[in-house]
């Protein structure tokens, strides 16, 4: 797990999401954990948005933890992309409490 | 030549706030400023840039001018801001630290390159130049004339007064000098003059007084930092019934003279010349924007 790199983005404010991306080549694929009030209605769409964003950033293996506070699709994608870029840059920031 | 778009209010929206970005057009401002510059901590520049880019892609801002305050090209963040934002073709960018014609030309060239690369007609995105230094204050005319993209001149009150060594006061006399320079340079170039923010969001009387005064000076609008400042500034920029009535009568006389094919316009036995007609047109546009009932002349 020495190659793990973590990026965090967003906040727990309303309409936002706090996203942690752990880029880990040792993972089998992408593990996506989402805690959201919208999970029952939009869980699949949210997972799809996260997966598409990470794959666009070149991340196919790793762990993503999301605490969503009612973010729009464009916000969620922005937070995931930022966290992914930070992870790829080796920018280790404060980890999300889970 | 004169820019006719209404910019009575320009509302700053922090580029780090998804909730405000989503609702930016509902507050009623004439223009919104999605802010990547001073409203964003250095550690969040990357996040704000991506968030604002995604907002521009996904959110339909209706009935409002959409502008983005990018970081200056002389900073480590400016070029990345341009590269992410210009392809989304906002109505304008707000260019801070605009202290010379070269600053404008540099931005113009990069914008043209990015527009061409993304299938956008070069020149589409306008520039609202923000001058923030004593040096820039002496070059406003050349800044205004540096590119046809320039739609308005604006100044940063805090940075400017810090640069000239002035003390910020409620009365704002320390801004008399830069306000006069902005208005004169804007009028020469045929672009708008936009005033800076009023920082005390709890002082509505002070805000109204300042907004009313800058409208009298010739400004076309004022930046605001809180949605509740919008209606106050719009009120200050709404012409009085007397002003509207006179403007209507001027325009009626103007149209009657035009239909008679005469260049001489008379009203109440006095000759009306072109500046009076221009002022009347501006008052009518402000009255219409404010939803005022026009009085029959």
mmCIF file of C-alpha atoms in Angstrom:
data_model
loop_
_atom_site.group_PDB
_atom_site.id
_atom_site.type_symbol
_atom_site.label_atom_id
_atom_site.label_comp_id
_atom_site.label_asym_id
_atom_site.label_seq_id
_atom_site.Cartn_x
_atom_site.Cartn_y
_atom_site.Cartn_z
ATOM 1 C CA UNK A 1 0.000 0.000 0.000
ATOM 2 C CA UNK A 2 3.028 2.282 -0.226
ATOM 3 C CA UNK A 3 1.817 3.726 -3.489
ATOM 4 C CA UNK A 4 -1.419 5.058 -1.956
ATOM 5 C CA UNK A 5 -2.070 8.699 -2.563
ATOM 6 C CA UNK A 6 -4.989 10.595 -1.129
ATOM 7 C CA UNK A 7 -6.854 13.683 -2.281
ATOM 8 C CA UNK A 8 -9.683 15.439 -0.478
ATOM 9 C CA UNK A 9 -12.059 18.084 -1.777
ATOM 10 C CA UNK A 10 -15.328 19.775 -0.872
ATOM 11 C CA UNK A 11 -17.101 20.359 2.411
ATOM 12 C CA UNK A 12 -20.017 19.259 4.559
ATOM 13 C CA UNK A 13 -21.931 22.469 3.794
ATOM 14 C CA UNK A 14 -25.412 22.207 2.295
ATOM 15 C CA UNK A 15 -25.387 21.586 -1.491
ATOM 16 C CA UNK A 16 -21.798 20.347 -1.305
ATOM 17 C CA UNK A 17 -20.042 17.017 -0.892
ATOM 18 C CA UNK A 18 -16.886 16.036 0.928
ATOM 19 C CA UNK A 19 -14.921 13.651 -1.237
ATOM 20 C CA UNK A 20 -11.846 11.586 -0.455
ATOM 21 C CA UNK A 21 -10.124 9.721 -3.248
ATOM 22 C CA UNK A 22 -7.458 7.172 -2.331
ATOM 23 C CA UNK A 23 -5.564 6.277 -5.476
ATOM 24 C CA UNK A 24 -4.310 2.763 -4.831
ATOM 25 C CA UNK A 25 -2.848 0.517 -7.533
ATOM 26 C CA UNK A 26 -3.252 -2.409 -5.133
ATOM 27 C CA UNK A 27 -7.069 -2.227 -5.298
ATOM 28 C CA UNK A 28 -8.925 -4.546 -7.653
ATOM 29 C CA UNK A 29 -10.983 -1.700 -9.091
ATOM 30 C CA UNK A 30 -12.901 1.312 -7.821
ATOM 31 C CA UNK A 31 -14.580 1.014 -4.438
ATOM 32 C CA UNK A 32 -17.168 3.762 -4.084
ATOM 33 C CA UNK A 33 -18.842 4.519 -0.751
ATOM 34 C CA UNK A 34 -21.543 7.182 -0.749
ATOM 35 C CA UNK A 35 -23.373 8.581 2.251
ATOM 36 C CA UNK A 36 -26.151 10.769 0.929
ATOM 37 C CA UNK A 37 -29.777 11.699 1.662
ATOM 38 C CA UNK A 38 -30.355 11.175 -2.062
ATOM 39 C CA UNK A 39 -28.859 7.695 -2.223
ATOM 40 C CA UNK A 40 -32.215 5.898 -2.570
ATOM 41 C CA UNK A 41 -33.319 8.042 -5.510
ATOM 42 C CA UNK A 42 -30.051 8.902 -7.236
ATOM 43 C CA UNK A 43 -27.514 6.385 -5.970
ATOM 44 C CA UNK A 44 -26.876 4.823 -9.363
ATOM 45 C CA UNK A 45 -26.531 8.195 -11.085
ATOM 46 C CA UNK A 46 -24.120 9.343 -8.410
ATOM 47 C CA UNK A 47 -21.983 6.210 -8.726
ATOM 48 C CA UNK A 48 -21.966 6.632 -12.504
ATOM 49 C CA UNK A 49 -20.854 10.280 -12.159
ATOM 50 C CA UNK A 50 -18.075 9.318 -9.762
ATOM 51 C CA UNK A 51 -16.860 6.456 -11.925
ATOM 52 C CA UNK A 52 -16.908 8.518 -15.146
ATOM 53 C CA UNK A 53 -15.048 11.376 -13.503
ATOM 54 C CA UNK A 54 -12.352 9.154 -12.029
ATOM 55 C CA UNK A 55 -11.855 7.199 -15.212
ATOM 56 C CA UNK A 56 -11.520 10.476 -17.137
ATOM 57 C CA UNK A 57 -8.794 11.411 -14.653
ATOM 58 C CA UNK A 58 -7.052 8.082 -15.300
ATOM 59 C CA UNK A 59 -7.950 6.514 -11.966
ATOM 60 C CA UNK A 60 -9.253 2.948 -12.309
ATOM 61 C CA UNK A 61 -8.147 1.548 -8.970
ATOM 62 C CA UNK A 62 -8.779 3.076 -5.595
ATOM 63 C CA UNK A 63 -11.235 3.940 -2.881
ATOM 64 C CA UNK A 64 -13.674 6.854 -2.973
ATOM 65 C CA UNK A 65 -15.584 7.976 0.100
ATOM 66 C CA UNK A 66 -18.267 10.602 -0.322
ATOM 67 C CA UNK A 67 -20.318 12.428 2.278
ATOM 68 C CA UNK A 68 -22.935 14.174 0.203
ATOM 69 C CA UNK A 69 -25.046 17.062 1.448
ATOM 70 C CA UNK A 70 -27.400 17.420 -1.486
ATOM 71 C CA UNK A 71 -24.874 18.343 -4.172
ATOM 72 C CA UNK A 72 -25.853 18.780 -7.801
ATOM 73 C CA UNK A 73 -24.344 16.412 -10.350
ATOM 74 C CA UNK A 74 -21.983 19.169 -11.561
ATOM 75 C CA UNK A 75 -20.824 19.819 -7.992
ATOM 76 C CA UNK A 76 -20.243 16.146 -7.222
ATOM 77 C CA UNK A 77 -18.258 15.720 -10.420
ATOM 78 C CA UNK A 78 -16.203 18.840 -9.603
ATOM 79 C CA UNK A 79 -15.401 17.629 -6.099
ATOM 80 C CA UNK A 80 -14.428 14.167 -7.331
ATOM 81 C CA UNK A 81 -12.254 15.605 -10.107
ATOM 82 C CA UNK A 82 -10.497 17.947 -7.688
ATOM 83 C CA UNK A 83 -9.875 15.176 -5.161
ATOM 84 C CA UNK A 84 -8.621 12.918 -7.957
ATOM 85 C CA UNK A 85 -6.240 15.556 -9.280
ATOM 86 C CA UNK A 86 -4.964 16.180 -5.773
ATOM 87 C CA UNK A 87 -4.466 12.450 -5.240
ATOM 88 C CA UNK A 88 -2.577 12.109 -8.501
ATOM 89 C CA UNK A 89 -0.446 15.080 -7.559
ATOM 90 C CA UNK A 90 0.454 13.269 -4.351
ATOM 91 C CA UNK A 91 -1.239 15.991 -2.410
ATOM 92 C CA UNK A 92 -2.050 14.291 0.905
ATOM 93 C CA UNK A 93 -4.557 16.307 2.855
ATOM 94 C CA UNK A 94 -6.700 15.802 5.897
ATOM 95 C CA UNK A 95 -8.594 12.548 5.611
ATOM 96 C CA UNK A 96 -12.339 12.224 5.872
ATOM 97 C CA UNK A 97 -13.659 10.834 9.116
ATOM 98 C CA UNK A 98 -15.731 7.779 8.358
ATOM 99 C CA UNK B 1 -20.581 52.463 -29.496
ATOM 100 C CA UNK B 2 -22.032 52.836 -26.017
ATOM 101 C CA UNK B 3 -22.629 49.513 -24.301
ATOM 102 C CA UNK B 4 -26.362 49.254 -23.657
ATOM 103 C CA UNK B 5 -26.446 46.193 -21.392
ATOM 104 C CA UNK B 6 -27.751 47.009 -17.943
ATOM 105 C CA UNK B 7 -25.204 46.458 -15.204
ATOM 106 C CA UNK B 8 -26.773 48.278 -12.273
ATOM 107 C CA UNK B 9 -25.630 45.467 -9.993
ATOM 108 C CA UNK B 10 -22.867 42.884 -10.316
ATOM 109 C CA UNK B 11 -23.135 40.245 -7.589
ATOM 110 C CA UNK B 12 -20.009 38.440 -6.409
ATOM 111 C CA UNK B 13 -20.531 34.697 -5.994
ATOM 112 C CA UNK B 14 -17.618 32.878 -4.316
ATOM 113 C CA UNK B 15 -16.333 30.167 -6.631
ATOM 114 C CA UNK B 16 -16.060 27.852 -3.643
ATOM 115 C CA UNK B 17 -19.773 27.909 -2.756
ATOM 116 C CA UNK B 18 -21.840 25.352 -4.702
ATOM 117 C CA UNK B 19 -25.140 26.493 -3.205
ATOM 118 C CA UNK B 20 -24.671 30.101 -4.263
ATOM 119 C CA UNK B 21 -23.332 29.045 -7.659
ATOM 120 C CA UNK B 22 -26.489 27.005 -8.248
ATOM 121 C CA UNK B 23 -28.771 29.884 -7.283
ATOM 122 C CA UNK B 24 -26.716 32.775 -8.632
ATOM 123 C CA UNK B 25 -29.300 33.938 -11.145
ATOM 124 C CA UNK B 26 -32.305 33.994 -8.807
ATOM 125 C CA UNK B 27 -31.232 36.956 -6.687
ATOM 126 C CA UNK B 28 -32.128 39.519 -9.341
ATOM 127 C CA UNK B 29 -28.743 41.084 -10.082
ATOM 128 C CA UNK B 30 -28.143 42.342 -13.609
ATOM 129 C CA UNK B 31 -24.776 40.599 -13.686
ATOM 130 C CA UNK B 32 -23.152 37.846 -11.644
ATOM 131 C CA UNK B 33 -19.441 37.490 -10.956
ATOM 132 C CA UNK B 34 -18.379 33.896 -10.373
ATOM 133 C CA UNK B 35 -15.256 34.631 -8.395
ATOM 134 C CA UNK B 36 -11.986 32.752 -8.696
ATOM 135 C CA UNK B 37 -9.820 35.554 -7.359
ATOM 136 C CA UNK B 38 -9.848 37.280 -3.976
ATOM 137 C CA UNK B 39 -12.909 35.401 -2.732
ATOM 138 C CA UNK B 40 -11.051 32.096 -2.982
ATOM 139 C CA UNK B 41 -8.215 31.002 -0.655
ATOM 140 C CA UNK B 42 -5.018 29.984 -2.417
ATOM 141 C CA UNK B 43 -5.447 26.386 -1.218
ATOM 142 C CA UNK B 44 -8.845 26.195 -2.987
ATOM 143 C CA UNK B 45 -7.976 27.824 -6.337
ATOM 144 C CA UNK B 46 -7.980 24.455 -8.099
ATOM 145 C CA UNK B 47 -11.300 23.393 -6.573
ATOM 146 C CA UNK B 48 -13.028 26.689 -7.368
ATOM 147 C CA UNK B 49 -11.810 26.656 -10.972
ATOM 148 C CA UNK B 50 -13.267 23.178 -11.560
ATOM 149 C CA UNK B 51 -16.479 23.958 -9.689
ATOM 150 C CA UNK B 52 -17.114 27.158 -11.644
ATOM 151 C CA UNK B 53 -16.258 25.443 -14.930
ATOM 152 C CA UNK B 54 -18.782 22.679 -14.172
ATOM 153 C CA UNK B 55 -21.396 25.236 -13.108
ATOM 154 C CA UNK B 56 -20.972 27.070 -16.423
ATOM 155 C CA UNK B 57 -21.396 23.777 -18.258
ATOM 156 C CA UNK B 58 -24.442 22.558 -16.361
ATOM 157 C CA UNK B 59 -26.434 25.506 -15.045
ATOM 158 C CA UNK B 60 -28.587 27.693 -17.279
ATOM 159 C CA UNK B 61 -28.285 31.179 -15.846
ATOM 160 C CA UNK B 62 -31.317 32.944 -17.315
ATOM 161 C CA UNK B 63 -31.887 36.670 -17.481
ATOM 162 C CA UNK B 64 -28.509 37.637 -16.095
ATOM 163 C CA UNK B 65 -25.095 38.473 -17.482
ATOM 164 C CA UNK B 66 -22.622 35.749 -16.501
ATOM 165 C CA UNK B 67 -19.077 36.867 -15.802
ATOM 166 C CA UNK B 68 -16.101 35.204 -14.149
ATOM 167 C CA UNK B 69 -13.446 37.037 -12.180
ATOM 168 C CA UNK B 70 -10.325 35.128 -13.120
ATOM 169 C CA UNK B 71 -6.963 35.497 -11.475
ATOM 170 C CA UNK B 72 -4.573 37.872 -13.199
ATOM 171 C CA UNK B 73 -2.209 36.349 -15.736
ATOM 172 C CA UNK B 74 0.736 37.534 -13.644
ATOM 173 C CA UNK B 75 -0.275 35.075 -10.899
ATOM 174 C CA UNK B 76 0.329 31.296 -10.870
ATOM 175 C CA UNK B 77 -3.421 30.715 -11.335
ATOM 176 C CA UNK B 78 -4.371 33.042 -14.192
ATOM 177 C CA UNK B 79 -3.490 30.930 -17.208
ATOM 178 C CA UNK B 80 -5.237 27.833 -15.819
ATOM 179 C CA UNK B 81 -8.333 29.944 -15.132
ATOM 180 C CA UNK B 82 -8.435 31.205 -18.719
ATOM 181 C CA UNK B 83 -7.934 27.714 -20.124
ATOM 182 C CA UNK B 84 -10.822 26.257 -18.137
ATOM 183 C CA UNK B 85 -13.239 29.185 -18.362
ATOM 184 C CA UNK B 86 -12.931 30.749 -21.827
ATOM 185 C CA UNK B 87 -14.028 27.537 -23.648
ATOM 186 C CA UNK B 88 -17.348 27.858 -21.790
ATOM 187 C CA UNK B 89 -17.826 31.355 -23.275
ATOM 188 C CA UNK B 90 -19.208 33.334 -20.351
ATOM 189 C CA UNK B 91 -20.501 36.774 -21.338
ATOM 190 C CA UNK B 92 -17.368 38.382 -19.932
ATOM 191 C CA UNK B 93 -14.390 37.909 -17.711
ATOM 192 C CA UNK B 94 -13.502 40.389 -15.020
ATOM 193 C CA UNK B 95 -9.799 41.019 -15.375
ATOM 194 C CA UNK B 96 -8.229 42.060 -12.061
ATOM 195 C CA UNK B 97 -4.918 43.840 -11.591
ATOM 196 C CA UNK B 98 -5.419 45.418 -14.993
ATOM 197 C CA UNK B 99 -2.786 48.124 -14.824
ATOM 198 C CA UNK B 100 -1.792 48.732 -18.443
ATOM 199 C CA UNK B 101 -2.878 48.252 -22.034
ATOM 200 C CA UNK B 102 -0.391 45.376 -22.202
ATOM 201 C CA UNK B 103 -2.318 43.497 -19.494
ATOM 202 C CA UNK B 104 -5.436 43.752 -21.661
ATOM 203 C CA UNK B 105 -3.640 42.793 -24.881
ATOM 204 C CA UNK B 106 -2.071 39.760 -23.194
ATOM 205 C CA UNK B 107 -5.476 38.570 -21.979
ATOM 206 C CA UNK B 108 -7.053 39.358 -25.361
ATOM 207 C CA UNK B 109 -4.468 37.285 -27.232
ATOM 208 C CA UNK B 110 -4.880 34.272 -24.948
ATOM 209 C CA UNK B 111 -8.668 34.553 -25.143
ATOM 210 C CA UNK B 112 -8.591 34.675 -28.946
ATOM 211 C CA UNK B 113 -6.385 31.590 -29.050
ATOM 212 C CA UNK B 114 -8.685 29.686 -26.681
ATOM 213 C CA UNK B 115 -11.827 30.822 -28.495
ATOM 214 C CA UNK B 116 -10.427 29.699 -31.862
ATOM 215 C CA UNK B 117 -9.306 26.366 -30.451
ATOM 216 C CA UNK B 118 -12.808 25.748 -29.052
ATOM 217 C CA UNK B 119 -14.877 26.821 -32.043
ATOM 218 C CA UNK B 120 -15.912 30.152 -30.571
ATOM 219 C CA UNK B 121 -15.817 33.326 -32.653
ATOM 220 C CA UNK B 122 -12.756 35.291 -31.448
ATOM 221 C CA UNK B 123 -13.877 38.365 -29.568
ATOM 222 C CA UNK B 124 -17.029 36.751 -28.197
ATOM 223 C CA UNK B 125 -16.085 36.957 -24.528
ATOM 224 C CA UNK B 126 -15.926 40.535 -23.276
ATOM 225 C CA UNK B 127 -13.540 41.981 -20.701
ATOM 226 C CA UNK B 128 -14.449 44.126 -17.731
ATOM 227 C CA UNK B 129 -11.152 45.623 -16.609
ATOM 228 C CA UNK B 130 -10.505 46.073 -12.895
ATOM 229 C CA UNK B 131 -7.795 48.575 -12.033
ATOM 230 C CA UNK B 132 -6.342 48.357 -8.553
ATOM 231 C CA UNK B 133 -3.233 50.533 -8.392
ATOM 232 C CA UNK B 134 -2.111 54.131 -8.609
ATOM 233 C CA UNK B 135 -0.192 53.295 -11.765
ATOM 234 C CA UNK B 136 -3.236 51.693 -13.371
ATOM 235 C CA UNK B 137 -5.324 54.683 -12.401
ATOM 236 C CA UNK B 138 -3.182 56.868 -14.656
ATOM 237 C CA UNK B 139 -3.602 54.516 -17.633
ATOM 238 C CA UNK B 140 -7.343 53.976 -17.718
ATOM 239 C CA UNK B 141 -7.824 55.540 -21.133
ATOM 240 C CA UNK B 142 -5.245 53.250 -22.734
ATOM 241 C CA UNK B 143 -6.695 50.261 -20.876
ATOM 242 C CA UNK B 144 -10.195 51.083 -22.141
ATOM 243 C CA UNK B 145 -8.927 51.439 -25.713
ATOM 244 C CA UNK B 146 -6.649 48.382 -25.679
ATOM 245 C CA UNK B 147 -9.221 45.924 -27.006
ATOM 246 C CA UNK B 148 -12.713 45.954 -28.511
ATOM 247 C CA UNK B 149 -13.530 43.335 -25.890
ATOM 248 C CA UNK B 150 -13.538 45.977 -23.156
ATOM 249 C CA UNK B 151 -17.150 46.468 -22.093
ATOM 250 C CA UNK B 152 -16.626 48.358 -18.863
ATOM 251 C CA UNK B 153 -14.066 49.809 -16.483
ATOM 252 C CA UNK B 154 -14.129 48.956 -12.809
ATOM 253 C CA UNK B 155 -11.733 49.578 -9.951
ATOM 254 C CA UNK B 156 -10.853 47.729 -6.748
ATOM 255 C CA UNK B 157 -11.427 50.153 -3.894
ATOM 256 C CA UNK B 158 -9.477 48.319 -1.209
ATOM 257 C CA UNK B 159 -6.370 47.620 -3.284
ATOM 258 C CA UNK B 160 -6.412 51.080 -4.862
ATOM 259 C CA UNK B 161 -6.671 52.986 -1.603
ATOM 260 C CA UNK B 162 -4.006 50.763 -0.042
ATOM 261 C CA UNK B 163 -1.733 51.520 -2.987
ATOM 262 C CA UNK B 164 -2.161 55.287 -2.761
ATOM 263 C CA UNK B 165 -1.860 55.220 1.029
ATOM 264 C CA UNK B 166 -5.377 56.480 1.688
ATOM 265 C CA UNK B 167 -7.519 55.655 4.693
ATOM 266 C CA UNK B 168 -10.854 53.976 3.942
ATOM 267 C CA UNK B 169 -13.772 55.979 5.281
ATOM 268 C CA UNK B 170 -17.533 55.627 5.275
ATOM 269 C CA UNK B 171 -17.828 58.814 3.237
ATOM 270 C CA UNK B 172 -15.492 57.473 0.571
ATOM 271 C CA UNK B 173 -13.831 60.777 -0.351
ATOM 272 C CA UNK B 174 -10.581 58.858 -0.826
ATOM 273 C CA UNK B 175 -12.204 57.343 -3.933
ATOM 274 C CA UNK B 176 -13.151 60.663 -5.551
ATOM 275 C CA UNK B 177 -9.993 60.667 -7.639
ATOM 276 C CA UNK B 178 -10.247 57.124 -9.059
ATOM 277 C CA UNK B 179 -14.003 57.443 -9.611
ATOM 278 C CA UNK B 180 -13.501 60.548 -11.719
ATOM 279 C CA UNK B 181 -10.741 58.850 -13.708
ATOM 280 C CA UNK B 182 -12.839 55.744 -14.344
ATOM 281 C CA UNK B 183 -15.849 57.733 -15.527
ATOM 282 C CA UNK B 184 -13.895 60.003 -17.849
ATOM 283 C CA UNK B 185 -11.891 57.133 -19.375
ATOM 284 C CA UNK B 186 -15.038 55.042 -19.823
ATOM 285 C CA UNK B 187 -16.895 57.871 -21.525
ATOM 286 C CA UNK B 188 -14.013 58.583 -23.886
ATOM 287 C CA UNK B 189 -13.899 54.908 -24.878
ATOM 288 C CA UNK B 190 -17.675 54.526 -25.049
ATOM 289 C CA UNK B 191 -17.772 51.783 -22.426
ATOM 290 C CA UNK B 192 -19.493 51.521 -19.076
ATOM 291 C CA UNK B 193 -18.179 52.705 -15.714
ATOM 292 C CA UNK B 194 -18.811 50.384 -12.788
ATOM 293 C CA UNK B 195 -18.298 51.291 -9.147
ATOM 294 C CA UNK B 196 -16.677 49.091 -6.521
ATOM 295 C CA UNK B 197 -18.378 47.365 -3.587
ATOM 296 C CA UNK B 198 -19.818 48.858 -0.400
ATOM 297 C CA UNK B 199 -18.419 46.606 2.275
ATOM 298 C CA UNK B 200 -20.869 46.996 5.171
ATOM 299 C CA UNK B 201 -23.695 44.565 4.403
ATOM 300 C CA UNK B 202 -25.679 45.777 7.422
ATOM 301 C CA UNK B 203 -25.721 49.468 6.476
ATOM 302 C CA UNK B 204 -28.453 49.798 3.865
ATOM 303 C CA UNK B 205 -28.797 53.569 4.277
ATOM 304 C CA UNK B 206 -25.076 54.008 3.678
ATOM 305 C CA UNK B 207 -25.248 51.725 0.655
ATOM 306 C CA UNK B 208 -28.182 53.648 -0.823
ATOM 307 C CA UNK B 209 -26.444 56.990 -0.275
ATOM 308 C CA UNK B 210 -23.251 55.774 -1.940
ATOM 309 C CA UNK B 211 -25.069 54.141 -4.846
ATOM 310 C CA UNK B 212 -27.165 57.262 -5.414
ATOM 311 C CA UNK B 213 -24.051 59.420 -5.359
ATOM 312 C CA UNK B 214 -22.112 57.297 -7.844
ATOM 313 C CA UNK B 215 -25.101 57.246 -10.183
ATOM 314 C CA UNK B 216 -25.092 61.057 -10.050
ATOM 315 C CA UNK B 217 -21.372 60.993 -10.840
ATOM 316 C CA UNK B 218 -22.074 58.991 -13.985
ATOM 317 C CA UNK B 219 -21.504 55.365 -13.022
ATOM 318 C CA UNK B 220 -23.639 52.730 -14.718
ATOM 319 C CA UNK B 221 -23.690 50.323 -11.808
ATOM 320 C CA UNK B 222 -22.045 48.996 -8.714
ATOM 321 C CA UNK B 223 -20.674 45.666 -7.521
ATOM 322 C CA UNK B 224 -22.414 44.035 -4.559
ATOM 323 C CA UNK B 225 -21.261 41.334 -2.175
ATOM 324 C CA UNK B 226 -24.577 40.199 -0.694
ATOM 325 C CA UNK B 227 -27.926 39.499 -2.376
ATOM 326 C CA UNK B 228 -29.759 41.856 -0.046
ATOM 327 C CA UNK B 229 -27.717 44.771 -1.410
ATOM 328 C CA UNK B 230 -29.219 44.278 -4.878
ATOM 329 C CA UNK B 231 -32.624 45.890 -4.389
ATOM 330 C CA UNK B 232 -31.043 48.852 -2.581
ATOM 331 C CA UNK B 233 -28.652 49.582 -5.445
ATOM 332 C CA UNK B 234 -31.384 49.063 -8.034
ATOM 333 C CA UNK B 235 -33.512 51.524 -6.130
ATOM 334 C CA UNK B 236 -30.693 54.099 -6.193
ATOM 335 C CA UNK B 237 -30.275 53.516 -9.922
ATOM 336 C CA UNK B 238 -34.030 53.857 -10.587
ATOM 337 C CA UNK B 239 -34.878 57.270 -12.000
ATOM 338 C CA UNK B 240 -37.475 59.417 -10.244
ATOM 339 C CA UNK B 241 -40.924 60.003 -11.758
ATOM 340 C CA UNK B 242 -39.838 63.527 -12.621
ATOM 341 C CA UNK B 243 -36.741 62.269 -14.440
ATOM 342 C CA UNK B 244 -38.759 59.639 -16.317
ATOM 343 C CA UNK B 245 -41.443 62.144 -17.286
ATOM 344 C CA UNK B 246 -38.888 64.588 -18.647
ATOM 345 C CA UNK B 247 -37.014 61.805 -20.475
ATOM 346 C CA UNK B 248 -40.235 60.666 -22.135
ATOM 347 C CA UNK B 249 -41.020 64.170 -23.281
ATOM 348 C CA UNK B 250 -37.477 64.560 -24.653
ATOM 349 C CA UNK B 251 -37.797 61.303 -26.597
ATOM 350 C CA UNK B 252 -41.230 62.293 -27.907
ATOM 351 C CA UNK B 253 -39.840 65.612 -29.142
ATOM 352 C CA UNK B 254 -36.861 63.762 -30.617
ATOM 353 C CA UNK B 255 -39.074 61.343 -32.563
ATOM 354 C CA UNK B 256 -41.356 64.156 -33.749
ATOM 355 C CA UNK B 257 -38.347 66.105 -35.003
ATOM 356 C CA UNK B 258 -37.024 63.001 -36.737
ATOM 357 C CA UNK B 259 -40.370 62.372 -38.451
ATOM 358 C CA UNK B 260 -40.366 65.978 -39.694
ATOM 359 C CA UNK B 261 -36.865 65.477 -40.976
ATOM 360 C CA UNK B 262 -35.477 68.278 -38.905
ATOM 361 C CA UNK B 263 -32.374 68.066 -36.767
ATOM 362 C CA UNK B 264 -33.558 70.745 -34.402
ATOM 363 C CA UNK B 265 -35.404 69.433 -31.359
ATOM 364 C CA UNK B 266 -37.387 71.828 -29.206
ATOM 365 C CA UNK B 267 -39.093 71.214 -25.884
ATOM 366 C CA UNK B 268 -40.902 73.908 -23.893
ATOM 367 C CA UNK B 269 -39.329 76.489 -26.166
ATOM 368 C CA UNK B 270 -35.795 75.242 -25.434
ATOM 369 C CA UNK B 271 -33.504 73.485 -27.845
ATOM 370 C CA UNK B 272 -32.643 69.882 -26.926
ATOM 371 C CA UNK B 273 -29.245 68.685 -28.032
ATOM 372 C CA UNK B 274 -27.716 65.230 -28.452
ATOM 373 C CA UNK B 275 -26.359 64.767 -24.886
ATOM 374 C CA UNK B 276 -29.812 65.458 -23.460
ATOM 375 C CA UNK B 277 -31.312 62.851 -25.798
ATOM 376 C CA UNK B 278 -28.617 60.336 -24.815
ATOM 377 C CA UNK B 279 -29.306 60.970 -21.139
ATOM 378 C CA UNK B 280 -33.040 60.562 -21.739
ATOM 379 C CA UNK B 281 -32.467 57.223 -23.493
ATOM 380 C CA UNK B 282 -30.424 55.995 -20.543
ATOM 381 C CA UNK B 283 -33.091 57.065 -18.056
ATOM 382 C CA UNK B 284 -35.811 55.303 -20.037
ATOM 383 C CA UNK B 285 -33.702 52.127 -20.199
ATOM 384 C CA UNK B 286 -33.163 52.260 -16.417
ATOM 385 C CA UNK B 287 -36.873 52.893 -15.835
ATOM 386 C CA UNK B 288 -37.881 49.982 -18.043
ATOM 387 C CA UNK B 289 -35.395 47.706 -16.276
ATOM 388 C CA UNK B 290 -36.816 48.750 -12.941
ATOM 389 C CA UNK B 291 -40.369 48.030 -14.145
ATOM 390 C CA UNK B 292 -41.468 51.620 -13.631
ATOM 391 C CA UNK B 293 -44.730 52.780 -15.177
ATOM 392 C CA UNK B 294 -43.856 55.365 -17.747
ATOM 393 C CA UNK B 295 -45.752 58.611 -17.502
ATOM 394 C CA UNK B 296 -47.419 59.898 -20.655
ATOM 395 C CA UNK B 297 -45.752 63.102 -21.728
#
